[in-house]
Amino acid sequence: MAFYKAEYIWIDGQQPTAKLRSKGKIVPVGEEPPIWAFDGSSTNQATGENSDCVLKPVFVCPDPIRGGDNKLVMCEVLLIDMTPHPSNTRAACAEVAEKYADFDTWFGIEQEYTYFDGAKPLGWPINGFPAPQGGYYCGVGVDEVFGRDVVEAHMDACLVAGLSISGINAEVMPAQWEFQIGPVGTPTVADHLWLARWLLYRIGEDHGVSATLDPKPVRGDWNGAGAHTNFSTRQMRESYEPCIAAAEALATTHELHIKNYGDRIEERLTGLHETCSYREYRYGVRDRGASVRIPWQVVRDQKGYIEDRRPNANCDPYTVTRLILETVCGAAS
Ligand code: ADP
Ligand code: MN
Ligand code: MN
Ligand code: MN
């Protein structure tokens, strides 16, 4: 009998920011990855006396690390009665996406992250700091960018896995990078983003570098890391007024979104470094100092999408996309 390896990946119960976990299962060729289980007492998801949690596959793709017939299996965590575990944010996201399916909402998420080599960002001097920010964004050359071989390996892996990755770039702070997932509907965009994050860490293992989604990895005059979330409903893709209406709707729930857009968001949304302070909500055309940006070509074309610049790099995209649907589609219903 022939077998393949299925790496089951799930989101744990760590607070305030959940972590990814995974373990491997041998599955007979020709069979789908079945429902499985794990010890929730080791992941902040259960107590020792009642430790079993259930893994329900929600997205299966080729495994670019092991190759061959092997698979990566993104899972949802359930209780043993098959209802969503309290740590499971996907279930609520999928429910809201279903409710507003008529809006045909697309999301494109820009995931920023930072490579570390031990205690310092990759390529940074052992003592002191690199030259101030200014020349690193989309830079080229050994003195400008750090970790490009890892970035390329990650992008290739995402493509082999069939994730909807749409690009990469070096960021404003040296050793900081970005990849983009989408545009695609939710919860798919979030399934793909969580898997792409897992690949980011896993490929880092092979290169001896760690990736972090810390929203403010270096204090001081260094950019934080975000997860700008671009989105459009069908109406927004057809005309301009719904784009403005969406930006206006987000003003009404600003605090709720800020509370759920990633831990330590106030350290990143300071009003400096291309952010708007978390204390206020503002939208603007071309404005990278606004909470929500309307890209220039959207004004030119009088239709398109808008960019919510508030989410942190360490946000949960199931929660971010659910809140945007509730606020924007809720207001338009
Ligand atoms: P920037 O760095 O200038 O803010 P990026 O090019 O990194 O922009 O990201 C823009 C994102 O917008 C892309 O990830 C893309 O998926 C997304 N996008 C483009 N068109 C749409 C659309 N109609 N609806 C939702 N997202 C979109
Ligand atoms: Mn970008
Ligand atoms: Mn960016
Ligand atoms: Mn952006």
PDB file of N, CA and C in Angstrom, residues 2 10 14 16 25 42 55 63 77 82 86 113 132 135 172-173 192 212 220 267 303:
ATOM      1  N   ALA A   2       0.482   2.223  -0.779  1.00  0.00           N
ATOM      2  CA  ALA A   2       1.260   3.469  -0.841  1.00  0.00           C
ATOM      3  C   ALA A   2       0.641   4.533   0.072  1.00  0.00           C
ATOM      4  N   TRP A  10      -2.712  23.979  12.416  1.00  0.00           N
ATOM      5  CA  TRP A  10      -3.836  24.656  13.072  1.00  0.00           C
ATOM      6  C   TRP A  10      -3.355  25.829  13.903  1.00  0.00           C
ATOM      7  N   GLN A  14      -3.020  30.382  22.191  1.00  0.00           N
ATOM      8  CA  GLN A  14      -2.168  31.327  22.905  1.00  0.00           C
ATOM      9  C   GLN A  14      -2.789  32.722  22.891  1.00  0.00           C
ATOM     10  N   PRO A  16      -2.044  36.980  23.930  1.00  0.00           N
ATOM     11  CA  PRO A  16      -3.103  37.564  23.110  1.00  0.00           C
ATOM     12  C   PRO A  16      -2.967  37.246  21.623  1.00  0.00           C
ATOM     13  N   LYS A  25       0.802  13.298   9.576  1.00  0.00           N
ATOM     14  CA  LYS A  25       0.014  12.061   9.584  1.00  0.00           C
ATOM     15  C   LYS A  25       0.281  11.302   8.285  1.00  0.00           C
ATOM     16  N   SER A  42      -1.697  21.080  25.658  1.00  0.00           N
ATOM     17  CA  SER A  42      -0.353  21.581  25.352  1.00  0.00           C
ATOM     18  C   SER A  42      -0.367  22.802  24.439  1.00  0.00           C
ATOM     19  N   LEU A  55      -9.288  18.181  14.935  1.00  0.00           N
ATOM     20  CA  LEU A  55      -8.780  18.902  13.771  1.00  0.00           C
ATOM     21  C   LEU A  55      -9.635  18.557  12.561  1.00  0.00           C
ATOM     22  N   ASP A  63       2.251  19.868  -0.707  1.00  0.00           N
ATOM     23  CA  ASP A  63       3.279  20.274   0.256  1.00  0.00           C
ATOM     24  C   ASP A  63       4.567  20.604  -0.499  1.00  0.00           C
ATOM     25  N   VAL A  77     -10.158  24.088  14.464  1.00  0.00           N
ATOM     26  CA  VAL A  77     -10.197  23.324  15.709  1.00  0.00           C
ATOM     27  C   VAL A  77     -11.642  23.244  16.213  1.00  0.00           C
ATOM     28  N   MET A  82     -18.035  18.433  17.958  1.00  0.00           N
ATOM     29  CA  MET A  82     -17.936  18.940  16.580  1.00  0.00           C
ATOM     30  C   MET A  82     -18.450  20.379  16.426  1.00  0.00           C
ATOM     31  N   PRO A  86     -13.636  27.541  21.188  1.00  0.00           N
ATOM     32  CA  PRO A  86     -13.634  28.999  21.422  1.00  0.00           C
ATOM     33  C   PRO A  86     -12.481  29.731  20.712  1.00  0.00           C
ATOM     34  N   TYR A 113       6.523  41.424   7.494  1.00  0.00           N
ATOM     35  CA  TYR A 113       7.175  40.591   8.507  1.00  0.00           C
ATOM     36  C   TYR A 113       8.651  40.953   8.538  1.00  0.00           C
ATOM     37  N   PRO A 132      19.978  55.032   8.705  1.00  0.00           N
ATOM     38  CA  PRO A 132      18.544  55.288   8.881  1.00  0.00           C
ATOM     39  C   PRO A 132      17.727  54.900   7.655  1.00  0.00           C
ATOM     40  N   GLY A 135      16.529  54.230   2.117  1.00  0.00           N
ATOM     41  CA  GLY A 135      16.962  53.569   0.893  1.00  0.00           C
ATOM     42  C   GLY A 135      16.613  52.099   0.780  1.00  0.00           C
ATOM     43  N   VAL A 172      10.446  49.132   4.224  1.00  0.00           N
ATOM     44  CA  VAL A 172      11.137  50.371   4.588  1.00  0.00           C
ATOM     45  C   VAL A 172      12.247  50.136   5.617  1.00  0.00           C
ATOM     46  N   MET A 173      11.983  49.209   6.575  1.00  0.00           N
ATOM     47  CA  MET A 173      13.018  48.871   7.562  1.00  0.00           C
ATOM     48  C   MET A 173      13.863  47.720   7.022  1.00  0.00           C
ATOM     49  N   HIS A 192      -5.312  30.928   3.111  1.00  0.00           N
ATOM     50  CA  HIS A 192      -4.056  31.015   2.369  1.00  0.00           C
ATOM     51  C   HIS A 192      -3.011  31.811   3.149  1.00  0.00           C
ATOM     52  N   THR A 212       9.309  37.012  12.111  1.00  0.00           N
ATOM     53  CA  THR A 212       8.370  37.419  13.158  1.00  0.00           C
ATOM     54  C   THR A 212       7.331  38.356  12.566  1.00  0.00           C
ATOM     55  N   GLY A 220      11.706  52.932  18.290  1.00  0.00           N
ATOM     56  CA  GLY A 220      12.365  54.116  17.766  1.00  0.00           C
ATOM     57  C   GLY A 220      11.954  54.397  16.338  1.00  0.00           C
ATOM     58  N   GLU A 267       1.286  50.548  19.620  1.00  0.00           N
ATOM     59  CA  GLU A 267       2.731  50.787  19.435  1.00  0.00           C
ATOM     60  C   GLU A 267       3.061  51.074  17.968  1.00  0.00           C
ATOM     61  N   LYS A 303     -13.970  53.620  -9.634  1.00  0.00           N
ATOM     62  CA  LYS A 303     -14.401  52.315  -9.122  1.00  0.00           C
ATOM     63  C   LYS A 303     -13.161  51.559  -8.665  1.00  0.00           C
TER      64      LYS A 303
END
